[in-house]
Amino acid sequence: MQSILSLQGISKAYGPIQALKNVSFDVPPGSVFGILGPNGSGKTTLLGTVLDVLKADSGNYNWLDNTPSEKARQQIGSLLETPNFYHYMSAFDNLEISASIKQRGMDDRLRVLQLVNLLERKDSKFQTFSLGMKQRLAIAAALLGNPKVLVLDEPTNGLDPAGIAEIRELIRQLNAGGMTIIMASHLLDEVEKVCTHVAILKKGDLLLSGPVDEVLHNEDQIEVRAADM
Ligand code: ATP
């Protein structure tokens, strides 16, 4: 496979606000691909567009080397908004509801709980979970059906340092297991620690994209970093 996701000239406006301006880049297979930019730069709009939650005004995108969208969908797990888990229900039972909403199989609930390191707490009520554990359960729900690609919007936002470290480690482990991860972040430091590739957005413009080593660690780009992050 050549490309997990390919964007060609995506633009999107909300009335007078141009949230994305002619954005093009490719996400290589096996990458942890960061969409980096400050608040309001268009990260969520970009993820919403490629997940068909929003409609682009112009441009194209395709998943998995032009796999037909219905088939590609089954291979994409996503977490854009925190799911509405039931506080009084166990992690295991909450995942049953997630599986039926997402029309994904329920038979791999134990597998996804193991992946996010919550197997031992599968029968605990959601309300007893820390914020980091709640986020890991949300990622577990996105992993139901064993997708090839996982799309996350600011997955460490609002977590304490221990929760942040756990989520970053989970992303690394999932990637080491062969999954491609696309994640929005407003933290340069996070992208440097977790991502292999990055696309930098500013006010809807794509400033740079490519391997983290080339884009963020290149002397020539230091001015861009200083001016734009
Ligand atoms: P944040 O981290 O704050 O979510 P972001 O990088 O994800 O920021 P977006 O949420 O995509 O950025 O927003 C891009 C621009 O579009 C911003 O100027 C934002 O105010 C605007 N915007 C986003 N959603 C809407 C909407 N539903 N209606 C109008 N403007 C919107």
mmCIF file of C-alpha atoms and ligand atoms in Angstrom:
data_model
loop_
_atom_site.group_PDB
_atom_site.id
_atom_site.type_symbol
_atom_site.label_atom_id
_atom_site.label_comp_id
_atom_site.label_asym_id
_atom_site.label_seq_id
_atom_site.Cartn_x
_atom_site.Cartn_y
_atom_site.Cartn_z
ATOM 1 C CA MET A 1 0.000 0.000 0.000
ATOM 2 C CA GLN A 2 1.341 3.433 -0.944
ATOM 3 C CA SER A 3 -0.829 5.743 1.085
ATOM 4 C CA ILE A 4 -3.198 5.409 4.015
ATOM 5 C CA LEU A 5 -4.809 8.767 3.335
ATOM 6 C CA SER A 6 -4.218 11.194 0.500
ATOM 7 C CA LEU A 7 -5.578 14.756 0.512
ATOM 8 C CA GLN A 8 -5.589 16.870 -2.618
ATOM 9 C CA GLY A 9 -6.478 20.546 -2.316
ATOM 10 C CA ILE A 10 -9.030 20.336 0.490
ATOM 11 C CA SER A 11 -10.758 23.637 1.310
ATOM 12 C CA LYS A 12 -13.539 24.250 3.799
ATOM 13 C CA ALA A 13 -15.160 27.462 5.019
ATOM 14 C CA TYR A 14 -17.707 28.208 7.725
ATOM 15 C CA GLY A 15 -19.352 31.311 6.299
ATOM 16 C CA PRO A 16 -16.586 33.931 6.146
ATOM 17 C CA ILE A 17 -14.106 31.769 8.100
ATOM 18 C CA GLN A 18 -11.780 29.827 5.816
ATOM 19 C CA ALA A 19 -10.929 26.876 8.066
ATOM 20 C CA LEU A 20 -8.892 24.909 5.473
ATOM 21 C CA LYS A 21 -7.182 26.386 2.439
ATOM 22 C CA ASN A 22 -6.149 24.046 -0.353
ATOM 23 C CA VAL A 23 -4.564 21.453 1.952
ATOM 24 C CA SER A 24 -2.710 18.514 0.358
ATOM 25 C CA PHE A 25 -0.572 15.808 1.948
ATOM 26 C CA ASP A 26 -0.168 12.031 2.109
ATOM 27 C CA VAL A 27 -0.146 9.809 5.187
ATOM 28 C CA PRO A 28 2.306 6.911 4.691
ATOM 29 C CA PRO A 29 1.450 3.411 5.926
ATOM 30 C CA GLY A 30 2.918 2.569 9.328
ATOM 31 C CA SER A 31 3.306 6.196 10.400
ATOM 32 C CA VAL A 32 2.153 8.071 13.466
ATOM 33 C CA PHE A 33 1.033 11.161 11.605
ATOM 34 C CA GLY A 34 0.576 14.349 13.642
ATOM 35 C CA ILE A 35 -1.685 17.192 12.514
ATOM 36 C CA LEU A 36 -0.019 20.004 14.438
ATOM 37 C CA GLY A 37 -1.297 23.535 14.910
ATOM 38 C CA PRO A 38 -2.542 26.020 17.488
ATOM 39 C CA ASN A 39 -6.212 26.388 18.456
ATOM 40 C CA GLY A 40 -8.352 27.332 15.491
ATOM 41 C CA SER A 41 -5.810 26.213 12.863
ATOM 42 C CA GLY A 42 -8.240 23.715 11.299
ATOM 43 C CA LYS A 43 -7.161 20.384 12.815
ATOM 44 C CA THR A 44 -10.641 19.227 13.860
ATOM 45 C CA THR A 45 -12.143 20.453 10.598
ATOM 46 C CA LEU A 46 -9.560 18.438 8.693
ATOM 47 C CA LEU A 47 -10.257 15.247 10.651
ATOM 48 C CA GLY A 48 -14.036 15.785 10.397
ATOM 49 C CA THR A 49 -13.736 16.212 6.637
ATOM 50 C CA VAL A 50 -11.733 13.066 5.961
ATOM 51 C CA LEU A 51 -14.067 11.091 8.250
ATOM 52 C CA ASP A 52 -17.137 12.324 6.293
ATOM 53 C CA VAL A 53 -18.563 14.170 9.297
ATOM 54 C CA LEU A 54 -18.096 17.448 7.370
ATOM 55 C CA LYS A 55 -18.224 18.107 3.655
ATOM 56 C CA ALA A 56 -15.276 19.846 1.986
ATOM 57 C CA ASP A 57 -16.088 22.807 -0.280
ATOM 58 C CA SER A 58 -13.489 21.628 -2.781
ATOM 59 C CA GLY A 59 -10.688 19.113 -3.150
ATOM 60 C CA ASN A 60 -10.527 15.346 -2.833
ATOM 61 C CA TYR A 61 -9.290 12.761 -0.419
ATOM 62 C CA ASN A 62 -9.048 9.016 -0.535
ATOM 63 C CA TRP A 63 -8.273 6.291 1.951
ATOM 64 C CA LEU A 64 -6.149 3.179 1.514
ATOM 65 C CA ASP A 65 -5.137 3.705 -2.122
ATOM 66 C CA ASN A 66 -8.669 4.462 -3.317
ATOM 67 C CA THR A 67 -10.369 1.596 -1.505
ATOM 68 C CA PRO A 68 -14.132 2.174 -2.013
ATOM 69 C CA SER A 69 -15.371 4.295 0.890
ATOM 70 C CA GLU A 70 -17.700 1.684 2.373
ATOM 71 C CA LYS A 71 -14.879 -0.846 2.607
ATOM 72 C CA ALA A 72 -12.317 1.717 3.764
ATOM 73 C CA ARG A 73 -14.669 2.819 6.574
ATOM 74 C CA GLN A 74 -14.484 -0.625 8.149
ATOM 75 C CA GLN A 75 -10.729 -0.251 8.413
ATOM 76 C CA ILE A 76 -10.756 3.160 10.106
ATOM 77 C CA GLY A 77 -11.251 3.572 13.849
ATOM 78 C CA SER A 78 -11.814 7.107 15.086
ATOM 79 C CA LEU A 79 -12.208 9.137 18.222
ATOM 80 C CA LEU A 80 -13.262 12.720 17.519
ATOM 81 C CA GLU A 81 -15.541 13.244 20.514
ATOM 82 C CA THR A 82 -15.662 11.422 23.829
ATOM 83 C CA PRO A 83 -18.320 8.720 23.604
ATOM 84 C CA ASN A 84 -21.257 8.915 26.008
ATOM 85 C CA PHE A 85 -20.329 6.052 28.282
ATOM 86 C CA TYR A 86 -22.766 5.072 31.044
ATOM 87 C CA HIS A 87 -21.302 5.841 34.448
ATOM 88 C CA TYR A 88 -23.042 3.016 36.303
ATOM 89 C CA MET A 89 -22.103 0.349 33.762
ATOM 90 C CA SER A 90 -18.893 -1.670 33.541
ATOM 91 C CA ALA A 91 -16.195 -1.041 30.930
ATOM 92 C CA PHE A 92 -17.137 -4.342 29.292
ATOM 93 C CA ASP A 93 -20.842 -3.505 29.064
ATOM 94 C CA ASN A 94 -20.119 0.021 27.812
ATOM 95 C CA LEU A 95 -18.103 -1.510 24.977
ATOM 96 C CA GLU A 96 -21.097 -3.674 24.058
ATOM 97 C CA ILE A 97 -23.100 -0.494 23.501
ATOM 98 C CA SER A 98 -20.232 1.092 21.529
ATOM 99 C CA ALA A 99 -19.987 -2.004 19.346
ATOM 100 C CA SER A 100 -23.693 -1.926 18.525
ATOM 101 C CA ILE A 101 -23.631 1.836 17.776
ATOM 102 C CA LYS A 102 -20.580 1.460 15.547
ATOM 103 C CA GLN A 103 -21.982 -1.742 14.021
ATOM 104 C CA ARG A 104 -18.778 -3.501 14.904
ATOM 105 C CA GLY A 105 -18.376 -7.011 16.286
ATOM 106 C CA MET A 106 -18.612 -7.542 20.049
ATOM 107 C CA ASP A 107 -16.417 -10.589 20.068
ATOM 108 C CA ASP A 108 -13.206 -8.613 20.336
ATOM 109 C CA ARG A 109 -14.062 -6.607 23.431
ATOM 110 C CA LEU A 110 -11.552 -8.564 25.505
ATOM 111 C CA ARG A 111 -8.882 -7.999 22.880
ATOM 112 C CA VAL A 112 -9.340 -4.219 22.824
ATOM 113 C CA LEU A 113 -9.472 -4.028 26.634
ATOM 114 C CA GLN A 114 -6.190 -5.911 26.730
ATOM 115 C CA LEU A 115 -4.671 -3.548 24.128
ATOM 116 C CA VAL A 116 -5.489 -0.476 26.220
ATOM 117 C CA ASN A 117 -4.402 -2.195 29.426
ATOM 118 C CA LEU A 118 -7.851 -2.248 31.042
ATOM 119 C CA LEU A 119 -8.552 -5.976 31.019
ATOM 120 C CA GLU A 120 -8.201 -6.245 34.788
ATOM 121 C CA ARG A 121 -10.767 -3.480 35.200
ATOM 122 C CA LYS A 122 -13.289 -4.796 32.681
ATOM 123 C CA ASP A 123 -15.984 -5.317 35.313
ATOM 124 C CA SER A 124 -15.389 -2.003 37.108
ATOM 125 C CA LYS A 125 -17.963 0.719 36.719
ATOM 126 C CA PHE A 126 -16.995 3.548 34.373
ATOM 127 C CA GLN A 127 -17.517 6.085 37.179
ATOM 128 C CA THR A 128 -14.612 4.587 39.141
ATOM 129 C CA PHE A 129 -12.161 5.281 36.280
ATOM 130 C CA SER A 130 -9.553 8.063 36.225
ATOM 131 C CA LEU A 131 -9.666 10.475 33.267
ATOM 132 C CA GLY A 132 -6.761 8.585 31.672
ATOM 133 C CA MET A 133 -8.619 5.269 32.004
ATOM 134 C CA LYS A 134 -11.767 6.839 30.541
ATOM 135 C CA GLN A 135 -9.747 7.994 27.565
ATOM 136 C CA ARG A 136 -8.204 4.549 27.156
ATOM 137 C CA LEU A 137 -11.699 3.027 27.159
ATOM 138 C CA ALA A 138 -12.718 5.529 24.467
ATOM 139 C CA ILE A 139 -9.714 4.411 22.411
ATOM 140 C CA ALA A 140 -10.694 0.776 23.050
ATOM 141 C CA ALA A 141 -14.116 1.540 21.546
ATOM 142 C CA ALA A 142 -12.393 3.039 18.486
ATOM 143 C CA LEU A 143 -10.328 -0.157 18.159
ATOM 144 C CA LEU A 144 -13.363 -2.472 17.955
ATOM 145 C CA GLY A 145 -13.333 -4.335 14.659
ATOM 146 C CA ASN A 146 -9.527 -4.228 14.443
ATOM 147 C CA PRO A 147 -9.074 -1.201 12.147
ATOM 148 C CA LYS A 148 -5.892 -0.612 10.126
ATOM 149 C CA VAL A 149 -5.944 3.101 10.902
ATOM 150 C CA LEU A 150 -6.784 4.982 14.084
ATOM 151 C CA VAL A 151 -7.743 8.693 13.959
ATOM 152 C CA LEU A 152 -7.555 10.639 17.232
ATOM 153 C CA ASP A 153 -8.344 14.309 17.938
ATOM 154 C CA GLU A 154 -6.053 15.695 20.670
ATOM 155 C CA PRO A 155 -5.992 12.372 22.572
ATOM 156 C CA THR A 156 -4.079 13.669 25.618
ATOM 157 C CA ASN A 157 -6.086 16.873 26.114
ATOM 158 C CA GLY A 158 -7.165 17.469 29.700
ATOM 159 C CA LEU A 159 -5.249 14.522 31.166
ATOM 160 C CA ASP A 160 -2.802 14.574 34.070
ATOM 161 C CA PRO A 161 0.872 13.746 33.388
ATOM 162 C CA ALA A 162 0.427 10.043 34.194
ATOM 163 C CA GLY A 163 -2.606 9.809 31.900
ATOM 164 C CA ILE A 164 -0.737 11.637 29.138
ATOM 165 C CA ALA A 165 2.230 9.257 29.413
ATOM 166 C CA GLU A 166 -0.096 6.224 29.252
ATOM 167 C CA ILE A 167 -1.884 7.444 26.125
ATOM 168 C CA ARG A 168 1.394 8.271 24.380
ATOM 169 C CA GLU A 169 2.771 4.838 25.243
ATOM 170 C CA LEU A 170 -0.442 3.221 23.972
ATOM 171 C CA ILE A 171 -0.098 5.080 20.651
ATOM 172 C CA ARG A 172 3.488 3.858 20.333
ATOM 173 C CA GLN A 173 2.453 0.270 21.104
ATOM 174 C CA LEU A 174 -0.437 0.283 18.636
ATOM 175 C CA ASN A 175 1.914 1.663 15.979
ATOM 176 C CA ALA A 176 4.554 -0.964 16.805
ATOM 177 C CA GLY A 177 1.820 -3.555 16.216
ATOM 178 C CA GLY A 178 1.416 -2.248 12.654
ATOM 179 C CA MET A 179 -1.395 0.295 13.001
ATOM 180 C CA THR A 180 -1.184 3.704 11.332
ATOM 181 C CA ILE A 181 -2.251 6.510 13.668
ATOM 182 C CA ILE A 182 -3.392 9.984 12.598
ATOM 183 C CA MET A 183 -3.614 12.378 15.536
ATOM 184 C CA ALA A 184 -4.288 16.092 15.986
ATOM 185 C CA SER A 185 -2.214 17.913 18.568
ATOM 186 C CA HIS A 186 -1.445 21.508 19.502
ATOM 187 C CA LEU A 187 1.739 20.428 21.297
ATOM 188 C CA LEU A 188 4.993 20.516 19.361
ATOM 189 C CA ASP A 189 6.624 18.549 22.159
ATOM 190 C CA GLU A 190 3.997 15.787 21.884
ATOM 191 C CA VAL A 191 4.447 15.478 18.124
ATOM 192 C CA GLU A 192 8.224 15.279 18.546
ATOM 193 C CA LYS A 193 7.846 12.522 21.152
ATOM 194 C CA VAL A 194 5.147 10.416 19.508
ATOM 195 C CA CYS A 195 4.915 11.087 15.778
ATOM 196 C CA THR A 196 6.986 9.903 12.840
ATOM 197 C CA HIS A 197 5.407 12.381 10.395
ATOM 198 C CA VAL A 198 3.713 15.741 10.721
ATOM 199 C CA ALA A 199 1.592 18.268 8.836
ATOM 200 C CA ILE A 200 1.688 21.768 10.324
ATOM 201 C CA LEU A 201 -1.430 23.912 9.973
ATOM 202 C CA LYS A 202 -1.780 27.608 10.653
ATOM 203 C CA LYS A 203 -5.092 29.408 10.137
ATOM 204 C CA GLY A 204 -6.126 26.772 7.603
ATOM 205 C CA ASP A 205 -2.893 26.842 5.599
ATOM 206 C CA LEU A 206 -0.572 23.858 5.415
ATOM 207 C CA LEU A 207 2.851 25.247 6.322
ATOM 208 C CA LEU A 208 4.942 22.079 6.048
ATOM 209 C CA SER A 209 4.512 18.315 5.982
ATOM 210 C CA GLY A 210 6.791 15.283 5.990
ATOM 211 C CA PRO A 211 8.880 13.170 8.345
ATOM 212 C CA VAL A 212 9.283 14.740 11.809
ATOM 213 C CA ASP A 213 13.077 14.593 11.501
ATOM 214 C CA GLU A 214 12.988 16.641 8.315
ATOM 215 C CA VAL A 215 10.220 19.056 9.227
ATOM 216 C CA LEU A 216 10.902 19.782 12.892
ATOM 217 C CA HIS A 217 14.611 19.103 13.223
ATOM 218 C CA ASN A 218 15.815 20.880 10.143
ATOM 219 C CA GLU A 219 17.792 24.077 10.859
ATOM 220 C CA ASP A 220 16.088 25.818 7.933
ATOM 221 C CA GLN A 221 12.713 25.307 9.549
ATOM 222 C CA ILE A 222 13.572 26.809 12.892
ATOM 223 C CA GLU A 223 12.229 30.187 11.820
ATOM 224 C CA VAL A 224 8.945 28.593 10.830
ATOM 225 C CA ARG A 225 8.749 26.839 14.189
ATOM 226 C CA ALA A 226 9.550 29.939 16.166
ATOM 227 C CA ALA A 227 7.151 32.116 14.191
ATOM 228 C CA ASP A 228 4.240 29.739 14.005
ATOM 229 C CA MET A 229 4.046 27.522 17.069
HETATM 230 P P1 ATP B 1 -9.192 23.577 18.366
HETATM 231 O O1 ATP B 1 -7.982 22.885 18.853
HETATM 232 O O2 ATP B 1 -9.527 24.825 19.094
HETATM 233 O O3 ATP B 1 -10.395 22.665 18.151
HETATM 234 P P2 ATP B 1 -8.637 23.325 15.553
HETATM 235 O O4 ATP B 1 -7.242 23.484 15.079
HETATM 236 O O5 ATP B 1 -9.189 21.960 15.682
HETATM 237 O O6 ATP B 1 -8.801 24.113 16.904
HETATM 238 P P3 ATP B 1 -11.010 23.953 14.089
HETATM 239 O O7 ATP B 1 -11.874 23.588 15.255
HETATM 240 O O8 ATP B 1 -11.022 23.081 12.907
HETATM 241 O O9 ATP B 1 -9.511 24.190 14.555
HETATM 242 O O10 ATP B 1 -11.426 25.445 13.654
HETATM 243 C C1 ATP B 1 -10.866 26.117 12.516
HETATM 244 C C2 ATP B 1 -11.562 27.454 12.363
HETATM 245 O O11 ATP B 1 -12.926 27.237 12.000
HETATM 246 C C3 ATP B 1 -11.585 28.299 13.625
HETATM 247 O O12 ATP B 1 -11.485 29.659 13.246
HETATM 248 C C4 ATP B 1 -12.944 27.996 14.221
HETATM 249 O O13 ATP B 1 -13.402 29.097 14.988
HETATM 250 C C5 ATP B 1 -13.784 27.817 12.977
HETATM 251 N N1 ATP B 1 -14.909 26.865 13.173
HETATM 252 C C6 ATP B 1 -14.815 25.570 13.535
HETATM 253 N N2 ATP B 1 -16.029 24.985 13.582
HETATM 254 C C7 ATP B 1 -16.926 25.954 13.247
HETATM 255 C C8 ATP B 1 -18.347 26.012 13.105
HETATM 256 N N3 ATP B 1 -19.107 24.916 13.328
HETATM 257 N N4 ATP B 1 -18.907 27.192 12.768
HETATM 258 C C9 ATP B 1 -18.159 28.279 12.521
HETATM 259 N N5 ATP B 1 -16.821 28.321 12.627
HETATM 260 C C10 ATP B 1 -16.196 27.173 12.990
#
